[in-house]
mmCIF file of C-alpha atoms in Angstrom:
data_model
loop_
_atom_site.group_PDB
_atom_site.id
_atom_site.type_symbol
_atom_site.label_atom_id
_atom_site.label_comp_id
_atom_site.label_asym_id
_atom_site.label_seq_id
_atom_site.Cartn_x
_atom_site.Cartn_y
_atom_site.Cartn_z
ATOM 1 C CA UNK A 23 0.000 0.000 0.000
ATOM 2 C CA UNK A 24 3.218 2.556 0.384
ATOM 3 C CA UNK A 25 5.604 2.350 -2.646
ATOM 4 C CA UNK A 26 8.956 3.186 -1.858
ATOM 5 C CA UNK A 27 11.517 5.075 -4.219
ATOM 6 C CA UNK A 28 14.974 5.455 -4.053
ATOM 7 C CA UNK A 29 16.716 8.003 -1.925
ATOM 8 C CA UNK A 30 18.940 9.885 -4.056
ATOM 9 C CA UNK A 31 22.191 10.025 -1.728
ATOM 10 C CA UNK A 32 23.563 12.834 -3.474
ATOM 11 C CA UNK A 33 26.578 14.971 -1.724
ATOM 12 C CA UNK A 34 25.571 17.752 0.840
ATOM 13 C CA UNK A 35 26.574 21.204 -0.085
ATOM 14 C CA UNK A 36 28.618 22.957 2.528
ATOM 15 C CA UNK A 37 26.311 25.793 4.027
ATOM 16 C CA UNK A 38 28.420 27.855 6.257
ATOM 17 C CA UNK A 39 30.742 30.551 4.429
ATOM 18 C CA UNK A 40 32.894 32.822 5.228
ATOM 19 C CA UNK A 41 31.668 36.877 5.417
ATOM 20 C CA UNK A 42 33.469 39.276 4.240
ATOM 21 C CA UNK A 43 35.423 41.767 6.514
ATOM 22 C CA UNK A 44 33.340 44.127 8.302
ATOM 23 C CA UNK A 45 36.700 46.650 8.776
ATOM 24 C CA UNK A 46 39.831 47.459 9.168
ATOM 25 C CA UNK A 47 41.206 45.695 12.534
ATOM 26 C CA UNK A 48 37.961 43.630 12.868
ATOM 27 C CA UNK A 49 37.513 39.937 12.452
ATOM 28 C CA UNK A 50 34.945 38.465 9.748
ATOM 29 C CA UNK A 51 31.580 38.701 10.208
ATOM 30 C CA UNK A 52 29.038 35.443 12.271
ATOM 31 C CA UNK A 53 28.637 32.343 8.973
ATOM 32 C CA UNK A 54 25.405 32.479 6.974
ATOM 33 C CA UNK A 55 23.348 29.465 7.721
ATOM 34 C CA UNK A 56 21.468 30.075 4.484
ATOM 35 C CA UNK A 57 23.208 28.412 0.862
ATOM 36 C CA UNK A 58 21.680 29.989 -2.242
ATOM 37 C CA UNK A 59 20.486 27.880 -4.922
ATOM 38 C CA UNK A 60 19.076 30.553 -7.201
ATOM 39 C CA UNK A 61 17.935 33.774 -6.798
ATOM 40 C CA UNK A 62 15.029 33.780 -4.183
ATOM 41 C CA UNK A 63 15.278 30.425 -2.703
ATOM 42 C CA UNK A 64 17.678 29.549 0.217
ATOM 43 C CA UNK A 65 18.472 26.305 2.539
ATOM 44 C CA UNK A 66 19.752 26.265 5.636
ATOM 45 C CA UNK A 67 21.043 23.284 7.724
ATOM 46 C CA UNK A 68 20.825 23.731 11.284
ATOM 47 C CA UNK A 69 22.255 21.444 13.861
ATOM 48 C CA UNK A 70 20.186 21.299 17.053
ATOM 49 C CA UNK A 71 22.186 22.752 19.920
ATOM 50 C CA UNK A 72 23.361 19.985 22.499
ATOM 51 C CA UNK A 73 20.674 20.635 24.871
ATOM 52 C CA UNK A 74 18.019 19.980 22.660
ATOM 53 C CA UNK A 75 19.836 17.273 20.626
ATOM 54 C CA UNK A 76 17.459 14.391 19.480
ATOM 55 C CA UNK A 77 18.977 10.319 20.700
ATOM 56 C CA UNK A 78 17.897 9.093 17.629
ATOM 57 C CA UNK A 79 20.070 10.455 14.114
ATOM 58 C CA UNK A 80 21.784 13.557 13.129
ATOM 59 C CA UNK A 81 19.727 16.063 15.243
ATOM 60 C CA UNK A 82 19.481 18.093 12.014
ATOM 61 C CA UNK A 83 16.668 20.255 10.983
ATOM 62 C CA UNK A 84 16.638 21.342 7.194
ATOM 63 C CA UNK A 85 14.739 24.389 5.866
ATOM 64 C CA UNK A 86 14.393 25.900 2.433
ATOM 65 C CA UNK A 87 13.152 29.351 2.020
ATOM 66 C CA UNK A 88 11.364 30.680 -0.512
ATOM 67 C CA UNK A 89 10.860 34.127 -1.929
ATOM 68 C CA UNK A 90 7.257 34.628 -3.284
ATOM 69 C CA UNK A 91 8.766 37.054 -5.804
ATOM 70 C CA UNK A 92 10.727 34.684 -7.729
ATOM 71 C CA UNK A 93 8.368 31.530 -6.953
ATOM 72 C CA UNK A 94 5.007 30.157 -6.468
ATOM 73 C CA UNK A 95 3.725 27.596 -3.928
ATOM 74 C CA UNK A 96 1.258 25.305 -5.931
ATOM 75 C CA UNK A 97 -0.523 22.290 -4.415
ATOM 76 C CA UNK A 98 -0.189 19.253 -5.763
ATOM 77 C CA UNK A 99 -3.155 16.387 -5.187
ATOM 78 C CA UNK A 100 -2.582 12.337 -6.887
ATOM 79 C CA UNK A 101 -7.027 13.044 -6.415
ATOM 80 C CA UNK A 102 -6.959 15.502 -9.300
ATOM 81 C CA UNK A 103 -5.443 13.090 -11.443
ATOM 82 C CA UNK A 104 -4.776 9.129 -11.883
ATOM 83 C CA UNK A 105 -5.299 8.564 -8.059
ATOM 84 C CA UNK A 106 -2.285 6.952 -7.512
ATOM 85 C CA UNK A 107 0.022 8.820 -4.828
ATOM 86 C CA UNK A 108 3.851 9.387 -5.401
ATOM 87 C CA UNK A 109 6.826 10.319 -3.460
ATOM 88 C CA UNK A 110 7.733 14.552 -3.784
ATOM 89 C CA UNK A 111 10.351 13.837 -6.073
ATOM 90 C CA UNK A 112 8.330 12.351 -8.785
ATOM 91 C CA UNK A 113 5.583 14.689 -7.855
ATOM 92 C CA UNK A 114 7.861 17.337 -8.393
ATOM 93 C CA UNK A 115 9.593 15.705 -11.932
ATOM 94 C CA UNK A 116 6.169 15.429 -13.602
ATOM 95 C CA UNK A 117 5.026 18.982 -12.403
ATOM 96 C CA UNK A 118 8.630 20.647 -13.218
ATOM 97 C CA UNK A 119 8.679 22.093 -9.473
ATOM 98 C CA UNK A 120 12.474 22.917 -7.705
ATOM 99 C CA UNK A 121 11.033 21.425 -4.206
ATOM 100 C CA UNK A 122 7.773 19.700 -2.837
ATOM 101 C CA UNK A 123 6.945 18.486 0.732
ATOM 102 C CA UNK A 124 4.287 16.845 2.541
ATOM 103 C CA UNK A 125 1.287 18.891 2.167
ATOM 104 C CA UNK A 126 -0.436 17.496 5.220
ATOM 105 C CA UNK A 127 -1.890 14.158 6.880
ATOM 106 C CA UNK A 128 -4.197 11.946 4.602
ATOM 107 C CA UNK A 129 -6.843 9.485 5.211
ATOM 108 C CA UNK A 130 -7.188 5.849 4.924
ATOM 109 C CA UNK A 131 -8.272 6.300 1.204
ATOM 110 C CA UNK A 132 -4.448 6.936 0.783
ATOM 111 C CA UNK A 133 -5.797 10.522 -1.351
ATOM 112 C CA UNK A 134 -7.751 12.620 0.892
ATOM 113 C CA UNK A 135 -6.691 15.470 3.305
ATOM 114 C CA UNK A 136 -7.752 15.251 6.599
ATOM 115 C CA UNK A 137 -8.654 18.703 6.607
ATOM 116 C CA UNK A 138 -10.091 21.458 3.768
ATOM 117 C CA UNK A 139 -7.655 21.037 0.815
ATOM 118 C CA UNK A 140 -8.244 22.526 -2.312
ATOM 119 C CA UNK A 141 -6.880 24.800 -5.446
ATOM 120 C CA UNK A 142 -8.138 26.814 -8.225
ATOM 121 C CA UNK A 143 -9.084 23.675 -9.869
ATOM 122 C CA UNK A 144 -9.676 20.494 -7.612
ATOM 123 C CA UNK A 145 -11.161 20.094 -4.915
ATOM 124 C CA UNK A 146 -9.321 17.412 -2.651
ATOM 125 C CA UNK A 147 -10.767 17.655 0.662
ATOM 126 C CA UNK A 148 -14.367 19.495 0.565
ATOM 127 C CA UNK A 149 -15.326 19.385 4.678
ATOM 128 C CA UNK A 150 -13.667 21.832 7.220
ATOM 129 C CA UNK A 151 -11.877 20.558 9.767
ATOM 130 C CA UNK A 152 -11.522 21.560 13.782
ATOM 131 C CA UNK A 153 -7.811 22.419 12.788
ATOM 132 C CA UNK A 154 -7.066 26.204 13.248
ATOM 133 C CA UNK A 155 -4.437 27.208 10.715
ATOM 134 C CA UNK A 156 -4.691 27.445 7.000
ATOM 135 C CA UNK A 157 -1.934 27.585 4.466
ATOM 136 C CA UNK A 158 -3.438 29.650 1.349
ATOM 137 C CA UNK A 159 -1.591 31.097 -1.487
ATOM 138 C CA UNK A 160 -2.700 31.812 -5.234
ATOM 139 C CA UNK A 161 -4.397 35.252 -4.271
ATOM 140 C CA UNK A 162 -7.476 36.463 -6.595
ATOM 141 C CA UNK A 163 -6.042 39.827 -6.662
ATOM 142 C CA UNK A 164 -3.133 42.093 -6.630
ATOM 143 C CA UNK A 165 -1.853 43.694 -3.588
ATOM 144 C CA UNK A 166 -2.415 40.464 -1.413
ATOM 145 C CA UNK A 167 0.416 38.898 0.315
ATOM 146 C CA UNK A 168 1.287 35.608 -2.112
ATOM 147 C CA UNK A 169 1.568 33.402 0.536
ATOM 148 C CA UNK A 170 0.273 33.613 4.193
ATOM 149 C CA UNK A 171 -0.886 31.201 7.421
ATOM 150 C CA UNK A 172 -4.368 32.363 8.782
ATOM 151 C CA UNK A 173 -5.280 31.754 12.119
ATOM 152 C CA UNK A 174 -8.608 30.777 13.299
ATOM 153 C CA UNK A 175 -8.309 32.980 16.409
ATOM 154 C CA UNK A 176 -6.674 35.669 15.244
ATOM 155 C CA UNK A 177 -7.400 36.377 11.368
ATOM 156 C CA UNK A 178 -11.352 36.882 9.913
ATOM 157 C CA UNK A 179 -11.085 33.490 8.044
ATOM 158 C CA UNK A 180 -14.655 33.380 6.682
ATOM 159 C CA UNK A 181 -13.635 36.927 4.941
ATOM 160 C CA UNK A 182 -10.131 35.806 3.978
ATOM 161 C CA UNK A 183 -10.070 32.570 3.147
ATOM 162 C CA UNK A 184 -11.977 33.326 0.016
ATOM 163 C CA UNK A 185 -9.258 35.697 -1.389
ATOM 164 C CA UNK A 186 -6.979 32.532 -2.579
ATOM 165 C CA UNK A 187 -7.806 30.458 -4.712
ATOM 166 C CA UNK A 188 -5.582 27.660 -3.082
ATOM 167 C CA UNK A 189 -5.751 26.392 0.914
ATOM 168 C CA UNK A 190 -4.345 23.819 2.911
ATOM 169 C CA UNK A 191 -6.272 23.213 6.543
ATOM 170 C CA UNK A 192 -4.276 21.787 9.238
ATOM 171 C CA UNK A 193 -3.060 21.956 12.870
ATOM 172 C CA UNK A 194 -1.472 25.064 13.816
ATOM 173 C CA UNK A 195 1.657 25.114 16.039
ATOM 174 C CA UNK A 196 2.111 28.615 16.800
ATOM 175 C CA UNK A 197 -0.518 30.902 18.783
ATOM 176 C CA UNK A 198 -0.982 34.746 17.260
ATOM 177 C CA UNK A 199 1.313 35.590 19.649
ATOM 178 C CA UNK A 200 4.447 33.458 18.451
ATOM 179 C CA UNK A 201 3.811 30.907 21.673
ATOM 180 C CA UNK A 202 3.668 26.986 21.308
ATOM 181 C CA UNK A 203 0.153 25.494 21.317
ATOM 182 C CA UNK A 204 1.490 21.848 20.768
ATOM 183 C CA UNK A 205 0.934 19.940 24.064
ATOM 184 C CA UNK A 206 4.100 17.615 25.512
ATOM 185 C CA UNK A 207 3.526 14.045 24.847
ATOM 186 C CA UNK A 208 5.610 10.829 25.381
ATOM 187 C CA UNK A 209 5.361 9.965 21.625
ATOM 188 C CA UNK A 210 8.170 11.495 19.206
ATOM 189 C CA UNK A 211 8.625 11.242 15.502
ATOM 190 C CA UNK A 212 10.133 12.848 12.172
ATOM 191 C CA UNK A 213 8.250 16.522 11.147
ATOM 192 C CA UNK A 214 7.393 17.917 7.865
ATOM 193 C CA UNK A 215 6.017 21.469 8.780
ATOM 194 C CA UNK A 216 5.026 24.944 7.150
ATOM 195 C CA UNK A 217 6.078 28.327 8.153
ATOM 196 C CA UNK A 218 5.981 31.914 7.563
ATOM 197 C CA UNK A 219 9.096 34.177 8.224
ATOM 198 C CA UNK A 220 8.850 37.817 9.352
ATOM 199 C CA UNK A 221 9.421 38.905 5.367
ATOM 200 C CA UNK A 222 6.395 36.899 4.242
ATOM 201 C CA UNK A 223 8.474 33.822 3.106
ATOM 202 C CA UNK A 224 7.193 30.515 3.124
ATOM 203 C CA UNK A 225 9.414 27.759 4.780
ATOM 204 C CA UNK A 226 9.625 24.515 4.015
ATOM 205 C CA UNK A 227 10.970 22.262 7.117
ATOM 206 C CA UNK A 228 11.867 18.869 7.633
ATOM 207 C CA UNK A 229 13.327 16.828 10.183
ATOM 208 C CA UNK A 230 14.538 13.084 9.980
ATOM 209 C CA UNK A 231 15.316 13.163 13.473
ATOM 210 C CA UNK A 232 12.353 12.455 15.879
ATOM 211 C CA UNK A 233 11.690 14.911 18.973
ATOM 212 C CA UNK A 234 8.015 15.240 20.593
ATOM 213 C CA UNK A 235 6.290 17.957 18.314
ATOM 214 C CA UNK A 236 6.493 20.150 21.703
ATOM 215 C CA UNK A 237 9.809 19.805 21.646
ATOM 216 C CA UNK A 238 10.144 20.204 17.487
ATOM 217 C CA UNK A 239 8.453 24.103 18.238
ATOM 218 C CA UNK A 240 10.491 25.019 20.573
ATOM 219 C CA UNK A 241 13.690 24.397 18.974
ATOM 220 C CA UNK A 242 12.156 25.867 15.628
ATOM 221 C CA UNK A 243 11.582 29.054 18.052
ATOM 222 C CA UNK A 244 15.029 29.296 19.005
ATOM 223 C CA UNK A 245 16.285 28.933 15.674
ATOM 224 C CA UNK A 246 17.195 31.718 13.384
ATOM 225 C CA UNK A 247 14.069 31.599 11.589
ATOM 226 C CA UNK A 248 12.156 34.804 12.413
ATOM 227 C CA UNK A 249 9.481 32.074 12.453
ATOM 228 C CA UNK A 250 5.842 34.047 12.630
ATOM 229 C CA UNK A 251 3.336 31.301 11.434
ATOM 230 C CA UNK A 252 3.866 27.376 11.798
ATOM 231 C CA UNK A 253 1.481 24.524 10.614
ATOM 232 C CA UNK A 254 1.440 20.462 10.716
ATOM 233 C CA UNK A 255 2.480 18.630 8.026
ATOM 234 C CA UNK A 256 2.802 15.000 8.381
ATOM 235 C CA UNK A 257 5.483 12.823 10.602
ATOM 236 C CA UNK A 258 7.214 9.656 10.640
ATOM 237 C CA UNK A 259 8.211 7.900 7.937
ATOM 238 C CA UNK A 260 5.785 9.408 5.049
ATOM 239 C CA UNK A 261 7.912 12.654 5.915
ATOM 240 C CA UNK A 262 10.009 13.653 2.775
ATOM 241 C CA UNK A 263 11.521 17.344 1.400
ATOM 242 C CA UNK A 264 12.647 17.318 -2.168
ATOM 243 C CA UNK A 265 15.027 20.418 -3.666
ATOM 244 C CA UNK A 266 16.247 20.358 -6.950
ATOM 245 C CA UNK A 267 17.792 23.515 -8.160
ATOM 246 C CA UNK A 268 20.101 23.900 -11.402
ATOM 247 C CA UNK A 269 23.006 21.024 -10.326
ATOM 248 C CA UNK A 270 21.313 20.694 -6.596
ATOM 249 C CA UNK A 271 19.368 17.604 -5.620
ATOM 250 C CA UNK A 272 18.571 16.078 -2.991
ATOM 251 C CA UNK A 273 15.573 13.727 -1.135
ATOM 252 C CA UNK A 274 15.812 14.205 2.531
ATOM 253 C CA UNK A 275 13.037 11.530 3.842
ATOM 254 C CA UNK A 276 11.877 10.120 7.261
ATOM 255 C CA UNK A 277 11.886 7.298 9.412
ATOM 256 C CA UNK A 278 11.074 7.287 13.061
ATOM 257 C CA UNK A 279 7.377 7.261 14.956
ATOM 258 C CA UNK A 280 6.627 5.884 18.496
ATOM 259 C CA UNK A 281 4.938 3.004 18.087
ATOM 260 C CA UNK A 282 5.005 2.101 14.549
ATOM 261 C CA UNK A 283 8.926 2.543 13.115
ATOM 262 C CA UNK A 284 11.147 3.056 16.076
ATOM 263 C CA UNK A 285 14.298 3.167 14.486
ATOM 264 C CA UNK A 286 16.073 5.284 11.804
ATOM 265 C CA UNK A 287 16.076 2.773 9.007
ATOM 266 C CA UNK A 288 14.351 4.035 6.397
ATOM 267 C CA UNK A 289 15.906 5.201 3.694
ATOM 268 C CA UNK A 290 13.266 5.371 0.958
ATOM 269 C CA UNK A 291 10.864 8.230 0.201
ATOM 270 C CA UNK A 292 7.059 6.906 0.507
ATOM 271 C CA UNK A 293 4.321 7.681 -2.094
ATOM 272 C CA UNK A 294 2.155 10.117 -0.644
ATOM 273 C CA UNK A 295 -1.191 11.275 -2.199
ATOM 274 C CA UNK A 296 -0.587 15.578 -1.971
ATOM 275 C CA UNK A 297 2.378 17.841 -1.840
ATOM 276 C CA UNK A 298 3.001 21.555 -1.894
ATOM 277 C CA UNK A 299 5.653 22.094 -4.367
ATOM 278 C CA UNK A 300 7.540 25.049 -5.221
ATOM 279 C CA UNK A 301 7.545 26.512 -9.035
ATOM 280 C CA UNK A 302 9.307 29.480 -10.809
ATOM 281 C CA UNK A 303 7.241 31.974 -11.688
ATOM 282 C CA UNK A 304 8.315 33.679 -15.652
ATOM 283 C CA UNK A 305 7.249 37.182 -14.309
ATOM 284 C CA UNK A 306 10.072 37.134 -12.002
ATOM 285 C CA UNK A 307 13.340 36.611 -14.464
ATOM 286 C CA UNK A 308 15.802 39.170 -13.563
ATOM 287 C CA UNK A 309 13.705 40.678 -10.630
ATOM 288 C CA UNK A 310 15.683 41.914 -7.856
ATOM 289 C CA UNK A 311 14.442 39.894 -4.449
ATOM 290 C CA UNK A 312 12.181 42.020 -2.412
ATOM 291 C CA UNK A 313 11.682 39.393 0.054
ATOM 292 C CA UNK A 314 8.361 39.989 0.863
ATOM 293 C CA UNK A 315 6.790 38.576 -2.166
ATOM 294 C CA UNK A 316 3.831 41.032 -2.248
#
């Protein structure tokens, strides 16, 4: 019932480089976290500080950032066509996307969205769900922010929702106020989630490493993120985050989940019925990054 591809095991980039001098009789300036692939999208590797260090794999949490001036988050459902799910990567091959992740959690018909999924053309997931953040892009109109994370208890959803054309329901992580809603729990896993920076930036995270989603928030918080907005994806071994940009690839996948994998085995990327992949948009050749994406 899960397919398995190949993990592609291609060679990490190096993502810390050296800043230029800030002066005469000065030393250089704190490493970047953040390699650029192409103009407008960025990933960072960032190695969980001892204290919050995970017993199980690398401890590493990888994020790709995305300007909304150079590219457009489009959603991505196996329902709208043949049915049959697919890992990211071939998700992203057939749809000519640089990146794709996890979309959200799915239901035992293997296709459907456990919360209000749809896009200017197919509707995956009909039925609103108690879940109180919403990932929408694809605005109606000009002026709108490209990409944003509403909040049940803090945005007019009813009047906003409407204004994209594309949404993605599911459990929200962050309160208005920047403060972790996810309750502690004994059970830990691998994380696919979906944020919003301070610049209006979508990013795309993903963890092999399994902490308690608690615990996942709070060291997302402490990161250097400027993390505003923060929804559920999936976790445990369905959890995949494809890049490919110019020579760039890679398939970073999942593996642990209390009480179902417990161990970091896996090594192939499951098929997955809906992803939220990352395309170029034309418009944007030669545009200077704004970073805002308005």
């Amino acid at each position: 019932m899960r397919p398995a591809a190949p993990r592609s095991g291609l060679v990490l980039v190096a993502l810390l480089a050296l800043g230029p001098l800030a002066g005469a009789g000065t030393g250089p300036t704190a490493p970047s976290p953040w390699a650029t692939l192409e103009p407008g999208l960025e990933l960072g590797e960032f190695l969980a500080p001892v204290q919050r260090r995970s017993p199980v794999g690398d401890s590493t949490v990888r994020v790709l950032r995305v300007d909304p001036a150079y590219f457009d988050l489009v959603l991505v459902n196996a329902s709208a066509g043949d049915k049959v799910p697919r890992t990211a990567k071939d998700f992203a091959a057939e749809g000519k996307l640089v990146a794709a992740i996890n979309s959200s959690m799915f239901g035992t018909d293997w296709l459907s969205s456990t919360g209000r999924m749809h896009s200017a053309s197919h509707v995956n997931q009909a039925r609103w769900s108690a879940d109180k953040a919403m990932l929408v892009f694809d605005p109606v109109a000009d002026g709108l922010p490209r990409v944003r994370i509403l909040d049940r208890e803090c945005d007019d959803w009813d009047a906003v929702a409407p204004t994209y054309r594309a949404g993605v329901q599911s459990i929200r992580m962050l309160s208005c106020k920047g403060t972790n809603v996810w309750k502690q729990q004994p059970r830990s896993w691998s994380h696919a989630v979906i944020g919003i920076d301070g610049a209006g930036r979508p990013l795309l995270i993903q963890a092999r490493s399994p902490w308690t989603t608690h615990d996942f928030v709070e060291l997302l918080r402490a990161l250097p993120l400027d993390l505003r907005q923060l929804q559920y994806a999936e976790g445990g071994p369905e959890v995949q985050l494809y890049v490919h940009s110019g020579s760039y690839e890679r398939e970073w996948v999942g593996s642990f989940e209390t009480g179902f994998r417990e161990d970091d085995r896996n090594n192939a990327a499951w098929a997955i019925p809906n992803v939220v992949g990352v395309r170029r948009r034309e418009a944007s050749s030669g545009a200077p990054s704004s970073g805002v994406g308005r």
